[in-house]
mmCIF file of C-alpha atoms in Angstrom:
data_model
loop_
_atom_site.group_PDB
_atom_site.id
_atom_site.type_symbol
_atom_site.label_atom_id
_atom_site.label_comp_id
_atom_site.label_asym_id
_atom_site.label_seq_id
_atom_site.Cartn_x
_atom_site.Cartn_y
_atom_site.Cartn_z
ATOM 1 C CA UNK A 1 107.095 126.909 86.413
ATOM 2 C CA UNK A 2 106.985 125.099 83.050
ATOM 3 C CA UNK A 3 106.251 121.400 83.112
ATOM 4 C CA UNK A 4 109.354 119.329 82.457
ATOM 5 C CA UNK A 5 108.895 116.980 79.513
ATOM 6 C CA UNK A 6 109.768 113.338 80.186
ATOM 7 C CA UNK A 7 112.683 111.793 78.363
ATOM 8 C CA UNK A 8 111.128 109.279 75.986
ATOM 9 C CA UNK A 9 114.295 108.525 73.985
ATOM 10 C CA UNK A 10 115.177 105.477 76.127
ATOM 11 C CA UNK A 11 111.964 103.568 75.335
ATOM 12 C CA UNK A 12 112.161 100.122 73.759
ATOM 13 C CA UNK A 13 108.555 100.296 72.599
ATOM 14 C CA UNK A 14 106.138 103.207 72.267
ATOM 15 C CA UNK A 15 104.291 102.089 75.419
ATOM 16 C CA UNK A 16 107.337 102.012 77.725
ATOM 17 C CA UNK A 17 107.016 104.371 80.659
ATOM 18 C CA UNK A 18 104.379 105.737 83.007
ATOM 19 C CA UNK A 19 101.181 107.313 81.721
ATOM 20 C CA UNK A 20 98.595 109.393 83.605
ATOM 21 C CA UNK A 21 94.898 109.041 82.810
ATOM 22 C CA UNK A 22 93.289 112.162 81.348
ATOM 23 C CA UNK A 23 89.856 110.850 80.366
ATOM 24 C CA UNK A 24 87.715 107.763 79.866
ATOM 25 C CA UNK A 25 85.245 108.158 76.993
ATOM 26 C CA UNK A 26 82.438 105.749 76.196
ATOM 27 C CA UNK A 27 80.594 105.624 72.881
ATOM 28 C CA UNK A 28 77.388 106.215 74.842
ATOM 29 C CA UNK A 29 78.643 109.756 75.416
ATOM 30 C CA UNK A 30 79.539 109.201 79.070
ATOM 31 C CA UNK A 31 82.961 110.638 79.913
ATOM 32 C CA UNK A 32 84.975 110.367 83.117
ATOM 33 C CA UNK A 33 87.739 112.843 83.932
ATOM 34 C CA UNK A 34 89.859 112.290 87.047
ATOM 35 C CA UNK A 35 90.214 115.161 89.497
ATOM 36 C CA UNK A 36 93.879 114.172 89.925
ATOM 37 C CA UNK A 37 95.399 112.309 86.944
ATOM 38 C CA UNK A 38 98.375 111.357 89.116
ATOM 39 C CA UNK A 39 96.117 108.957 91.044
ATOM 40 C CA UNK A 40 95.468 106.914 87.889
ATOM 41 C CA UNK A 41 98.630 105.673 86.226
ATOM 42 C CA UNK A 42 99.720 102.721 84.161
ATOM 43 C CA UNK A 43 103.392 101.794 83.748
ATOM 44 C CA UNK A 44 104.504 99.585 80.878
ATOM 45 C CA UNK A 45 107.973 98.022 81.081
ATOM 46 C CA UNK A 46 110.083 96.667 78.234
ATOM 47 C CA UNK A 47 110.007 93.153 79.744
ATOM 48 C CA UNK A 48 106.210 92.937 79.356
ATOM 49 C CA UNK A 49 105.359 93.828 82.951
ATOM 50 C CA UNK A 50 102.635 96.341 83.728
ATOM 51 C CA UNK A 51 101.750 98.083 86.990
ATOM 52 C CA UNK A 52 98.752 100.242 87.785
ATOM 53 C CA UNK A 53 97.836 102.811 90.398
ATOM 54 C CA UNK A 54 94.091 103.391 90.572
ATOM 55 C CA UNK A 55 93.341 105.823 93.389
ATOM 56 C CA UNK A 56 93.385 103.630 96.531
ATOM 57 C CA UNK A 57 93.959 100.423 94.544
ATOM 58 C CA UNK A 58 96.919 99.006 92.669
ATOM 59 C CA UNK A 59 97.592 96.209 90.247
ATOM 60 C CA UNK A 60 100.349 94.258 88.544
ATOM 61 C CA UNK A 61 100.464 91.965 85.573
ATOM 62 C CA UNK A 62 101.697 91.520 82.047
ATOM 63 C CA UNK A 63 100.871 92.952 78.658
ATOM 64 C CA UNK A 64 101.356 92.118 75.010
ATOM 65 C CA UNK A 65 101.459 94.899 72.436
ATOM 66 C CA UNK A 66 101.501 94.209 68.719
ATOM 67 C CA UNK A 67 103.202 96.393 66.141
ATOM 68 C CA UNK A 68 99.802 96.893 64.503
ATOM 69 C CA UNK A 69 98.439 98.515 67.680
ATOM 70 C CA UNK A 70 96.825 95.502 69.318
ATOM 71 C CA UNK A 71 96.989 95.348 73.107
ATOM 72 C CA UNK A 72 96.144 92.718 75.732
ATOM 73 C CA UNK A 73 96.622 93.293 79.458
ATOM 74 C CA UNK A 74 96.491 90.573 82.134
ATOM 75 C CA UNK A 75 96.038 92.362 85.458
ATOM 76 C CA UNK A 76 95.554 91.362 89.082
ATOM 77 C CA UNK A 77 94.493 94.195 91.369
ATOM 78 C CA UNK A 78 93.397 95.051 94.859
ATOM 79 C CA UNK A 79 89.711 95.796 95.304
ATOM 80 C CA UNK A 80 89.560 98.279 98.157
ATOM 81 C CA UNK A 81 86.601 100.628 98.460
ATOM 82 C CA UNK A 82 87.863 104.084 97.470
ATOM 83 C CA UNK A 83 86.191 107.394 98.319
ATOM 84 C CA UNK A 84 83.072 108.554 96.512
ATOM 85 C CA UNK A 85 83.864 109.875 93.042
ATOM 86 C CA UNK A 86 86.786 107.510 92.510
ATOM 87 C CA UNK A 87 87.321 106.143 89.004
ATOM 88 C CA UNK A 88 89.244 103.126 90.306
ATOM 89 C CA UNK A 89 86.682 100.495 89.285
ATOM 90 C CA UNK A 90 86.184 101.891 85.784
ATOM 91 C CA UNK A 91 89.916 102.388 85.208
ATOM 92 C CA UNK A 92 90.899 98.854 86.232
ATOM 93 C CA UNK A 93 87.935 97.232 84.476
ATOM 94 C CA UNK A 94 88.640 98.964 81.183
ATOM 95 C CA UNK A 95 92.370 98.198 81.306
ATOM 96 C CA UNK A 96 91.477 94.512 81.668
ATOM 97 C CA UNK A 97 89.498 94.619 78.392
ATOM 98 C CA UNK A 98 91.959 96.806 76.475
ATOM 99 C CA UNK A 99 92.313 95.754 72.852
ATOM 100 C CA UNK A 100 94.216 98.531 71.050
ATOM 101 C CA UNK A 101 96.590 101.431 71.522
ATOM 102 C CA UNK A 102 98.082 104.383 69.693
ATOM 103 C CA UNK A 103 100.950 106.599 70.797
ATOM 104 C CA UNK A 104 101.468 110.090 69.433
ATOM 105 C CA UNK A 105 104.459 111.714 71.130
ATOM 106 C CA UNK A 106 103.553 112.060 74.799
ATOM 107 C CA UNK A 107 99.904 111.063 74.266
ATOM 108 C CA UNK A 108 98.607 107.503 74.601
ATOM 109 C CA UNK A 109 95.147 106.247 73.688
ATOM 110 C CA UNK A 110 93.947 102.814 74.780
ATOM 111 C CA UNK A 111 90.808 101.381 73.244
ATOM 112 C CA UNK A 112 88.707 98.903 75.183
ATOM 113 C CA UNK A 113 86.096 96.422 74.026
ATOM 114 C CA UNK A 114 83.537 97.199 76.720
ATOM 115 C CA UNK A 115 81.395 100.022 75.259
ATOM 116 C CA UNK A 116 83.981 100.434 72.470
ATOM 117 C CA UNK A 117 85.455 103.220 74.544
ATOM 118 C CA UNK A 118 88.750 105.031 74.731
ATOM 119 C CA UNK A 119 91.076 106.022 77.550
ATOM 120 C CA UNK A 120 93.451 108.907 76.930
ATOM 121 C CA UNK A 121 96.716 109.424 78.793
ATOM 122 C CA UNK A 122 99.674 111.767 78.876
ATOM 123 C CA UNK A 123 103.223 110.825 79.770
ATOM 124 C CA UNK A 124 103.886 111.220 83.486
ATOM 125 C CA UNK A 125 106.326 113.997 84.367
#
């Protein structure tokens, strides 16, 4: 069955909506790819609210996105111990130090200052 494309026409800003993590890439060459991208999501709302699902953890907060692609996220999250292989700690930590974003259709990239890395996302179905 073909994947249904999300309706992005209602967005107030390019970030609005829910995004699923596809990969975390560090400049050191270390890459993390989630087994199930649906366990790692970030939802940006037009009012500046942000919510996160990170495997067995979750978080809420606020964000500020500049027209030039700057991004700052203030996030409070649970800190439960997830199963071995979870990317929860990395995902939440890197969102907290996010400093830039780009959106290209249904693809989102978030840059983070720690390790000058990049997280890539696709729009959630």
